[in-house]
Amino acid sequence: MSLRYGILGLLNYGSMTGYDISKYFRESVGYFWNAQQSQIYRELTALEKDGLVEYELVIQSDKPNKKLYRINEVGRENLNGWLYDFNIDDFFITRNALLLKLFFSSQIPVNRTIEMLSKYKERCEAAARELALHTGDLSDYQNLVEDDSESLYWKMTAARGLADYQASARWAGECINILRKRGEQDD
Amino acid sequence: MSLRYGILGLLNYGSMTGYDISKYFRESVGYFWNAQQSQIYRELTALEKDGLVEYELVIQSDKPNKKLYRINEVGRENLNGWLYDFNIDDFFITRNALLLKLFFSSQIPVNRTIEMLSKYKERCEAAARELALHTGDLSDYQNLVEDDSESLYWKMTAARGLADYQASARWAGECINILRKRGEQDD
DNA sequence: TGTATATACTAGACACATCATATATTACAC
DNA sequence: GTGTAATATATGATGTGTCTAGTATATACA
């Protein structure tokens, strides 16, 4: 049910169309959540049916008409309930497709795995650079404490994303080194 | 389709029952993949129907009878194909329920978020301790290069899990500090 | 004139994941 | 003898995610 609350949370910041929400998921929260367009439109329909959001049809002449969704009181209460309750176990449900593949990779040539890890490392570094442009680390305490609430929480999540990408790149580098040494040994 | 290959990969190490596989998912690869019992039995049935695995019914007198599954040649080829092919994009599909919640947490009292992060931090530290018992870091190159293949790949994934838990705990600690300062400020 | 890109929404089919529950046996503690 | 944990599997219902493709308009660019 997380997608539902992701959408409600965004709508709580301001009214949006399905298209806006979809863009937001891709561009702004992509490093910790993702959703397909079709999923978002479907969930918006469900949210409206359940009475947590309302929409206004906006007639446009230069672009296709759109449905501008806004959260209502019921939706806000629902969102707050979800924010307030938490189950630690939910935070440890992980899926890492790379690790799953790597775990079984003794079956294939070392060079192929090196190739995979190298491409992964590059992408992590690129993602880290990208995120670093828009945020920093959390060491500038004073500044952060004085930030408005929303940007503070945003920065905390971004810092996590950044740390993640950096750690991933570092780890991939170590794995590559080990695999290269092993490759030499095998020659 | 990752679960399918996770199961095939495990069966490639040795024959197992659904129950064994389920335990394995919980205990050994839990830090990067998880699956429900019902999911595993269903997938085993599908794998057998698709001709990638076979099973032998083992009659037991001390415990309920069981189906001992083993991978066959077709299954092995399938597994190798999956291992060999990779799509980097797949490795960047992430879902982090904690970050999603934190992102919107400006709506609820700071103390509640501190509570959530503290519990998260504790669990990360416990998980890190647990993983560290069974593995180490990747700095002991010489030893690693001489390891047999399977344990090397296993150690690389474990090192990633460990680094992840440690980084998560560190990050949670920083967030807690910032939120505490902000809490004081608000008094 | 053609092509690509951005905006904006809809819908069906299918694949995959999860939940809840059911069945059955043995071992062991209280 | 009653309860509980471990072993072992099965399945219906529901929830969530992905794929595909269709509809429509405007702008930019070559």
Short mmCIF file of C-alpha atoms (C1' of nucleotides) in Angstrom, two decimals:
data_model
loop_
_atom_site.label_atom_id
_atom_site.label_comp_id
_atom_site.label_asym_id
_atom_site.label_seq_id
_atom_site.Cartn_x
_atom_site.Cartn_y
_atom_site.Cartn_z
CA MET A 1 0.00 0.00 0.00
CA SER A 2 3.02 2.28 -0.14
CA LEU A 3 2.30 3.75 -3.55
CA ARG A 4 -1.04 5.03 -2.31
CA TYR A 5 0.67 6.97 0.47
CA GLY A 6 3.45 8.15 -1.79
CA ILE A 7 0.82 9.76 -3.98
CA LEU A 8 -1.10 11.16 -1.01
CA GLY A 9 2.14 12.59 0.37
CA LEU A 10 2.91 14.37 -2.87
CA LEU A 11 -0.64 15.72 -3.12
CA ASN A 12 -0.27 16.99 0.41
CA TYR A 13 2.47 19.32 -0.85
CA GLY A 14 0.19 20.66 -3.55
CA SER A 15 -2.36 19.74 -6.21
CA MET A 16 -1.06 17.77 -9.13
CA THR A 17 -2.11 15.80 -12.18
CA GLY A 18 -1.26 12.15 -12.72
CA TYR A 19 1.30 13.29 -15.20
CA ASP A 20 3.01 15.57 -12.65
CA ILE A 21 3.07 12.78 -10.08
CA SER A 22 4.56 10.39 -12.58
CA LYS A 23 7.31 12.86 -13.42
CA TYR A 24 7.97 13.43 -9.76
CA PHE A 25 8.41 9.73 -9.15
CA ARG A 26 10.88 9.45 -11.97
CA GLU A 27 12.87 12.59 -11.34
CA SER A 28 12.72 13.39 -7.65
CA VAL A 29 12.12 10.30 -5.58
CA GLY A 30 13.48 7.78 -8.06
CA TYR A 31 16.37 6.79 -5.83
CA PHE A 32 14.03 5.30 -3.26
CA TRP A 33 10.73 4.68 -4.99
CA ASN A 34 9.46 4.16 -8.50
CA ALA A 35 6.11 3.68 -10.17
CA GLN A 36 4.78 3.32 -13.67
CA GLN A 37 2.40 5.82 -15.21
CA SER A 38 -0.35 3.25 -15.54
CA GLN A 39 0.01 2.38 -11.87
CA ILE A 40 -0.33 6.00 -10.82
CA TYR A 41 -3.45 6.70 -12.88
CA ARG A 42 -5.05 3.54 -11.56
CA GLU A 43 -4.25 4.42 -7.97
CA LEU A 44 -5.55 7.97 -8.43
CA THR A 45 -8.85 6.54 -9.64
CA ALA A 46 -8.95 4.25 -6.59
CA LEU A 47 -8.08 7.10 -4.22
CA GLU A 48 -10.91 9.17 -5.66
CA LYS A 49 -13.34 6.26 -5.38
CA ASP A 50 -12.28 5.79 -1.75
CA GLY A 51 -12.89 9.46 -1.07
CA LEU A 52 -9.34 10.46 -0.10
CA VAL A 53 -8.77 12.85 -3.00
CA GLU A 54 -10.88 15.01 -5.31
CA TYR A 55 -10.19 16.39 -8.73
CA GLU A 56 -11.07 19.33 -10.87
CA LEU A 57 -11.16 19.00 -14.63
CA VAL A 58 -9.04 21.76 -16.10
CA ILE A 59 -9.85 22.63 -19.69
CA GLN A 60 -6.76 23.66 -21.62
CA SER A 61 -6.56 24.96 -25.14
CA ASP A 62 -2.84 24.61 -25.77
CA LYS A 63 -2.51 21.15 -24.22
CA PRO A 64 -4.85 18.21 -23.55
CA ASN A 65 -7.29 18.73 -20.70
CA LYS A 66 -6.19 17.50 -17.33
CA LYS A 67 -7.48 16.35 -13.97
CA LEU A 68 -5.98 18.36 -11.17
CA TYR A 69 -6.08 16.21 -8.04
CA ARG A 70 -6.04 17.54 -4.50
CA ILE A 71 -6.02 15.75 -1.18
CA ASN A 72 -9.01 16.26 1.12
CA GLU A 73 -9.45 16.05 4.90
CA VAL A 74 -10.04 12.29 4.91
CA GLY A 75 -6.95 11.81 2.77
CA ARG A 76 -4.88 13.96 5.07
CA GLU A 77 -5.95 11.96 8.13
CA ASN A 78 -5.18 8.76 6.28
CA LEU A 79 -1.72 10.01 5.33
CA ASN A 80 -0.99 11.08 8.89
CA GLY A 81 -2.06 7.70 10.19
CA TRP A 82 0.31 5.98 7.81
CA LEU A 83 3.15 8.35 8.70
CA TYR A 84 2.59 7.86 12.39
CA ASP A 85 2.40 4.08 12.39
CA PHE A 86 5.43 2.14 11.44
CA ASN A 87 6.53 -1.43 11.42
CA ILE A 88 10.30 -1.79 11.49
CA ASP A 89 10.09 -5.12 9.65
CA ASP A 90 8.75 -3.32 6.59
CA PHE A 91 12.00 -1.41 6.34
CA PHE A 92 14.01 -4.60 5.99
CA ILE A 93 12.16 -6.09 3.05
CA THR A 94 14.84 -5.70 0.44
CA ARG A 95 15.35 -6.88 -3.09
CA ASN A 96 18.68 -6.39 -4.76
CA ALA A 97 18.75 -7.91 -8.22
CA LEU A 98 22.50 -7.37 -8.58
CA LEU A 99 23.35 -9.25 -5.40
CA LEU A 100 21.04 -12.09 -6.36
CA LYS A 101 22.86 -12.48 -9.65
CA LEU A 102 26.30 -12.06 -8.13
CA PHE A 103 25.53 -14.67 -5.49
CA PHE A 104 25.33 -17.35 -8.19
CA SER A 105 27.99 -15.96 -10.51
CA SER A 106 30.61 -18.61 -9.82
CA GLN A 107 28.89 -20.41 -12.71
CA ILE A 108 29.94 -17.90 -15.40
CA PRO A 109 33.30 -16.50 -16.60
CA VAL A 110 34.94 -14.01 -14.24
CA ASN A 111 35.29 -11.43 -17.02
CA ARG A 112 31.58 -11.28 -17.54
CA THR A 113 31.04 -10.48 -13.88
CA ILE A 114 33.77 -7.85 -13.98
CA GLU A 115 31.99 -6.29 -16.94
CA MET A 116 28.71 -6.25 -15.06
CA LEU A 117 30.23 -4.74 -11.94
CA SER A 118 32.12 -2.12 -13.95
CA LYS A 119 28.97 -0.90 -15.65
CA TYR A 120 27.19 -0.90 -12.32
CA LYS A 121 30.00 1.14 -10.76
CA GLU A 122 29.88 3.73 -13.55
CA ARG A 123 26.16 4.16 -13.17
CA CYS A 124 26.48 4.52 -9.40
CA GLU A 125 29.13 7.19 -9.80
CA ALA A 126 27.02 9.07 -12.33
CA ALA A 127 23.98 8.87 -10.06
CA ALA A 128 26.06 10.07 -7.11
CA ARG A 129 27.36 13.07 -9.07
CA GLU A 130 23.83 13.90 -10.13
CA LEU A 131 22.45 13.73 -6.59
CA ALA A 132 25.42 15.64 -5.17
CA LEU A 133 24.57 18.57 -7.42
CA HIS A 134 21.26 19.03 -5.68
CA THR A 135 22.24 18.25 -2.13
CA GLY A 136 25.20 17.76 0.14
CA ASP A 137 26.07 15.68 3.14
CA LEU A 138 24.49 16.14 6.51
CA SER A 139 27.58 17.59 8.18
CA ASP A 140 26.49 21.21 7.93
CA TYR A 141 24.35 20.86 11.02
CA GLN A 142 23.67 24.47 11.79
CA ASN A 143 22.34 25.16 8.38
CA LEU A 144 20.19 22.07 8.39
CA VAL A 145 18.63 22.75 11.74
CA GLU A 146 17.55 26.13 10.50
CA ASP A 147 16.11 24.79 7.28
CA ASP A 148 12.39 24.62 6.86
CA SER A 149 10.94 21.23 7.68
CA GLU A 150 10.22 19.99 4.22
CA SER A 151 13.69 20.62 2.86
CA LEU A 152 15.28 19.09 5.93
CA TYR A 153 13.47 15.78 5.44
CA TRP A 154 14.15 15.93 1.76
CA LYS A 155 17.85 16.45 2.42
CA MET A 156 17.98 13.52 4.81
CA THR A 157 16.59 11.17 2.18
CA ALA A 158 18.90 12.61 -0.47
CA ALA A 159 21.90 12.16 1.81
CA ARG A 160 20.94 8.51 2.16
CA GLY A 161 20.71 8.11 -1.58
CA LEU A 162 24.07 9.74 -2.07
CA ALA A 163 25.76 7.63 0.60
CA ASP A 164 24.23 4.56 -0.97
CA TYR A 165 25.51 5.29 -4.44
CA GLN A 166 28.97 6.11 -3.13
CA ALA A 167 29.16 2.98 -1.00
CA SER A 168 27.91 0.89 -3.91
CA ALA A 169 30.57 2.26 -6.24
CA ARG A 170 33.29 1.67 -3.66
CA TRP A 171 32.13 -1.89 -3.02
CA ALA A 172 31.89 -2.66 -6.73
CA GLY A 173 35.46 -1.39 -7.13
CA GLU A 174 36.71 -3.74 -4.44
CA CYS A 175 34.93 -6.68 -6.00
CA ILE A 176 36.39 -5.87 -9.40
CA ASN A 177 39.91 -5.77 -7.95
CA ILE A 178 39.51 -9.12 -6.30
CA LEU A 179 38.08 -10.70 -9.42
CA ARG A 180 40.91 -9.27 -11.54
CA LYS A 181 43.53 -10.78 -9.25
CA ARG A 182 41.76 -14.06 -9.46
CA GLY A 183 41.66 -13.75 -13.22
CA GLU A 184 45.43 -13.25 -13.33
CA GLN A 185 45.94 -16.21 -11.08
CA ASP A 186 43.93 -18.41 -13.42
CA ASP A 187 46.14 -17.48 -16.42
CA MET B 1 11.24 -13.41 -12.86
CA SER B 2 14.03 -13.16 -10.31
CA LEU B 3 12.50 -15.54 -7.80
CA ARG B 4 12.55 -18.30 -10.41
CA TYR B 5 16.29 -17.88 -10.89
CA GLY B 6 16.93 -17.50 -7.19
CA ILE B 7 15.36 -20.93 -6.72
CA LEU B 8 17.21 -22.43 -9.70
CA GLY B 9 20.47 -21.02 -8.36
CA LEU B 10 19.94 -22.63 -4.98
CA LEU B 11 18.99 -25.96 -6.57
CA ASN B 12 22.16 -25.74 -8.63
CA TYR B 13 24.12 -25.98 -5.37
CA GLY B 14 22.22 -29.10 -4.38
CA SER B 15 18.83 -30.75 -4.22
CA MET B 16 16.35 -29.25 -1.81
CA THR B 17 12.73 -29.27 -0.74
CA GLY B 18 10.48 -26.23 -0.83
CA TYR B 19 10.88 -26.03 2.89
CA ASP B 20 14.68 -25.95 2.66
CA ILE B 21 14.56 -23.23 0.01
CA SER B 22 12.20 -21.19 2.11
CA LYS B 23 14.53 -21.43 5.10
CA TYR B 24 17.47 -20.50 2.91
CA PHE B 25 15.70 -17.38 1.71
CA ARG B 26 14.95 -16.31 5.23
CA GLU B 27 18.27 -17.12 6.82
CA SER B 28 20.98 -16.87 4.20
CA VAL B 29 19.99 -14.48 1.43
CA GLY B 30 17.52 -12.44 3.44
CA TYR B 31 19.60 -9.29 3.26
CA PHE B 32 19.13 -9.05 -0.50
CA TRP B 33 16.12 -11.18 -1.37
CA ASN B 34 13.04 -12.52 0.32
CA ALA B 35 10.13 -14.72 -0.60
CA GLN B 36 7.10 -16.20 1.09
CA GLN B 37 6.70 -19.93 1.51
CA SER B 38 3.60 -19.96 -0.65
CA GLN B 39 5.46 -18.17 -3.41
CA ILE B 40 8.22 -20.74 -3.39
CA TYR B 41 5.93 -23.77 -3.56
CA ARG B 42 4.01 -22.16 -6.38
CA GLU B 43 7.17 -21.39 -8.32
CA LEU B 44 8.51 -24.90 -7.79
CA THR B 45 5.32 -26.28 -9.29
CA ALA B 46 5.72 -23.93 -12.26
CA LEU B 47 9.39 -24.82 -12.68
CA GLU B 48 8.50 -28.49 -12.77
CA LYS B 49 5.71 -27.88 -15.27
CA ASP B 50 8.15 -25.94 -17.45
CA GLY B 51 10.62 -28.81 -17.30
CA LEU B 52 13.48 -27.00 -15.56
CA VAL B 53 13.44 -29.10 -12.40
CA GLU B 54 12.41 -32.58 -11.38
CA TYR B 55 11.48 -34.02 -8.03
CA GLU B 56 11.61 -37.24 -6.16
CA LEU B 57 9.03 -38.02 -3.51
CA VAL B 58 10.85 -39.01 -0.36
CA ILE B 59 8.83 -41.09 2.07
CA GLN B 60 9.74 -40.30 5.64
CA SER B 61 8.57 -42.06 8.74
CA ASP B 62 9.67 -39.56 11.34
CA LYS B 63 8.50 -36.45 9.47
CA PRO B 64 5.92 -35.66 6.75
CA ASN B 65 6.87 -36.89 3.29
CA LYS B 66 8.68 -34.42 1.09
CA LYS B 67 9.46 -33.57 -2.51
CA LEU B 68 13.17 -33.35 -3.12
CA TYR B 69 13.69 -31.07 -6.09
CA ARG B 70 16.76 -31.11 -8.32
CA ILE B 71 17.71 -28.95 -11.27
CA ASN B 72 18.07 -30.66 -14.65
CA GLU B 73 20.08 -29.80 -17.78
CA VAL B 74 17.42 -27.48 -19.19
CA GLY B 75 17.22 -25.70 -15.87
CA ARG B 76 20.98 -25.33 -15.71
CA GLU B 77 21.10 -23.78 -19.19
CA ASN B 78 18.28 -21.45 -18.23
CA LEU B 79 20.11 -20.38 -15.10
CA ASN B 80 23.32 -19.73 -17.01
CA GLY B 81 21.47 -17.66 -19.57
CA TRP B 82 20.01 -15.51 -16.84
CA LEU B 83 23.38 -15.16 -15.12
CA TYR B 84 25.08 -14.19 -18.35
CA ASP B 85 22.58 -11.59 -19.48
CA PHE B 86 22.16 -8.45 -17.47
CA ASN B 87 20.38 -5.18 -17.77
CA ILE B 88 21.94 -2.48 -15.65
CA ASP B 89 18.59 -0.69 -15.29
CA ASP B 90 17.25 -3.65 -13.33
CA PHE B 91 19.82 -2.98 -10.63
CA PHE B 92 18.52 0.51 -10.03
CA ILE B 93 14.91 -0.35 -9.36
CA THR B 94 14.76 0.38 -5.66
CA ARG B 95 12.07 0.61 -3.06
CA ASN B 96 12.91 1.93 0.35
CA ALA B 97 9.85 2.11 2.57
CA LEU B 98 11.72 4.01 5.29
CA LEU B 99 12.85 6.78 2.95
CA LEU B 100 9.36 7.09 1.52
CA LYS B 101 7.96 7.61 4.99
CA LEU B 102 10.75 9.93 6.07
CA PHE B 103 10.32 12.05 2.96
CA PHE B 104 6.85 13.10 4.14
CA SER B 105 7.58 13.15 7.87
CA SER B 106 7.49 16.92 8.28
CA GLN B 107 3.77 16.32 8.90
CA ILE B 108 4.23 14.47 12.20
CA PRO B 109 5.98 15.26 15.52
CA VAL B 110 9.78 15.17 15.43
CA ASN B 111 9.90 12.78 18.37
CA ARG B 112 7.96 10.15 16.53
CA THR B 113 10.44 10.25 13.68
CA ILE B 114 13.36 10.08 16.11
CA GLU B 115 11.72 7.00 17.63
CA MET B 116 11.37 5.39 14.23
CA LEU B 117 14.95 6.13 13.24
CA SER B 118 16.30 4.89 16.58
CA LYS B 119 14.58 1.56 16.23
CA TYR B 120 15.77 1.33 12.66
CA LYS B 121 19.34 2.07 13.76
CA GLU B 122 19.25 -0.62 16.44
CA ARG B 123 18.01 -3.21 13.98
CA CYS B 124 20.69 -2.24 11.47
CA GLU B 125 23.39 -2.59 14.11
CA ALA B 126 22.08 -5.96 15.19
CA ALA B 127 21.93 -7.15 11.59
CA ALA B 128 25.46 -5.88 10.98
CA ARG B 129 26.78 -7.73 14.04
CA GLU B 130 25.04 -10.89 12.89
CA LEU B 131 26.47 -10.68 9.36
CA ALA B 132 29.92 -9.78 10.62
CA LEU B 133 30.03 -13.03 12.58
CA HIS B 134 29.86 -15.01 9.40
CA THR B 135 31.98 -12.88 7.14
CA GLY B 136 34.42 -10.01 7.15
CA ASP B 137 35.36 -7.14 4.92
CA LEU B 138 36.98 -7.59 1.57
CA SER B 139 40.37 -6.21 2.61
CA ASP B 140 41.99 -9.60 3.12
CA TYR B 141 42.69 -9.91 -0.59
CA GLN B 142 45.15 -12.74 -0.56
CA ASN B 143 42.86 -14.99 1.34
CA LEU B 144 39.90 -14.14 -0.81
CA VAL B 145 41.66 -14.73 -4.07
CA GLU B 146 42.56 -18.20 -2.91
CA ASP B 147 39.05 -19.00 -1.75
CA ASP B 148 36.95 -21.40 -3.73
CA SER B 149 34.61 -19.69 -6.14
CA GLU B 150 31.36 -20.14 -4.35
CA SER B 151 32.53 -18.71 -1.07
CA LEU B 152 34.18 -15.78 -2.82
CA TYR B 153 30.93 -14.69 -4.44
CA TRP B 154 29.07 -15.33 -1.25
CA LYS B 155 31.52 -13.14 0.65
CA MET B 156 31.17 -10.33 -1.84
CA THR B 157 27.43 -10.22 -1.35
CA ALA B 158 27.79 -10.48 2.39
CA ALA B 159 30.30 -7.63 2.40
CA ARG B 160 27.75 -5.52 0.57
CA GLY B 161 25.08 -6.39 3.10
CA LEU B 162 27.40 -5.54 5.96
CA ALA B 163 28.46 -2.22 4.42
CA ASP B 164 24.82 -1.41 3.84
CA TYR B 165 23.75 -2.05 7.40
CA GLN B 166 26.70 -0.08 8.76
CA ALA B 167 26.07 2.87 6.45
CA SER B 168 22.38 2.78 7.30
CA ALA B 169 23.07 2.87 11.03
CA ARG B 170 25.53 5.74 10.61
CA TRP B 171 23.10 7.72 8.50
CA ALA B 172 20.23 7.11 10.91
CA GLY B 173 22.45 8.37 13.73
CA GLU B 174 23.17 11.60 11.88
CA CYS B 175 19.50 12.14 11.17
CA ILE B 176 18.64 11.56 14.82
CA ASN B 177 21.23 14.14 15.92
CA ILE B 178 19.89 16.74 13.56
CA LEU B 179 16.30 16.10 14.61
CA ARG B 180 17.25 16.29 18.31
CA LYS B 181 18.90 19.67 17.79
CA ARG B 182 15.84 20.85 15.99
CA GLY B 183 13.70 19.53 18.82
CA GLU B 184 15.70 21.56 21.36
CA GLN B 185 15.40 24.63 19.20
CA ASP B 186 11.65 24.29 19.13
CA ASP B 187 11.40 24.19 22.95
"C1'" DT C 1 6.43 17.48 -44.79
"C1'" DG C 2 7.95 14.39 -41.66
"C1'" DT C 3 9.62 13.11 -37.15
"C1'" DA C 4 10.40 13.43 -32.46
"C1'" DT C 5 9.20 15.09 -27.96
"C1'" DA C 6 6.21 16.83 -24.34
"C1'" DT C 7 1.75 16.95 -22.39
"C1'" DA C 8 -2.28 14.23 -20.65
"C1'" DC C 9 -5.22 10.25 -19.80
"C1'" DT C 10 -7.34 5.39 -20.39
"C1'" DA C 11 -7.71 0.43 -20.32
"C1'" DG C 12 -7.04 -4.52 -20.91
"C1'" DA C 13 -4.20 -8.38 -20.13
"C1'" DC C 14 -0.98 -10.57 -17.72
"C1'" DA C 15 2.67 -11.53 -14.33
"C1'" DC C 16 4.11 -11.59 -9.91
"C1'" DA C 17 3.68 -11.06 -4.75
"C1'" DT C 18 1.23 -11.50 -0.58
"C1'" DC C 19 -2.27 -13.01 2.78
"C1'" DA C 20 -4.83 -16.16 4.95
"C1'" DT C 21 -5.89 -20.52 5.76
"C1'" DA C 22 -5.89 -25.51 5.48
"C1'" DT C 23 -3.89 -30.09 6.03
"C1'" DA C 24 -0.83 -33.61 8.35
"C1'" DT C 25 2.90 -35.61 11.27
"C1'" DT C 26 6.29 -35.85 14.97
"C1'" DA C 27 8.78 -34.22 19.08
"C1'" DC C 28 8.96 -32.35 23.33
"C1'" DA C 29 7.86 -29.74 27.30
"C1'" DC C 30 4.51 -28.66 30.97
"C1'" DG D 1 -3.30 -34.83 27.70
"C1'" DT D 2 -2.56 -30.28 26.12
"C1'" DG D 3 -0.08 -26.85 23.88
"C1'" DT D 4 3.55 -25.49 20.93
"C1'" DA D 5 7.22 -25.67 17.64
"C1'" DA D 6 9.25 -27.79 13.65
"C1'" DT D 7 8.62 -30.16 9.38
"C1'" DA D 8 6.20 -30.23 4.86
"C1'" DT D 9 2.89 -28.81 1.28
"C1'" DA D 10 -1.28 -26.62 -1.14
"C1'" DT D 11 -4.50 -23.06 -2.79
"C1'" DG D 12 -8.03 -19.35 -3.32
"C1'" DA D 13 -8.41 -14.55 -3.14
"C1'" DT D 14 -6.58 -10.32 -3.46
"C1'" DG D 15 -3.14 -6.76 -4.16
"C1'" DT D 16 0.44 -4.79 -6.79
"C1'" DG D 17 3.41 -4.17 -10.83
"C1'" DT D 18 4.38 -4.35 -15.76
"C1'" DC D 19 3.49 -4.33 -20.68
"C1'" DT D 20 1.23 -2.75 -24.48
"C1'" DA D 21 -1.19 0.20 -26.98
"C1'" DG D 22 -4.54 3.58 -28.03
"C1'" DT D 23 -6.34 8.65 -28.12
"C1'" DA D 24 -5.29 13.59 -28.70
"C1'" DT D 25 -2.89 18.20 -29.26
"C1'" DA D 26 1.07 21.38 -29.63
"C1'" DT D 27 5.81 22.56 -30.41
"C1'" DA D 28 10.34 22.18 -32.23
"C1'" DC D 29 13.61 20.85 -35.62
"C1'" DA D 30 15.40 19.49 -39.83
#
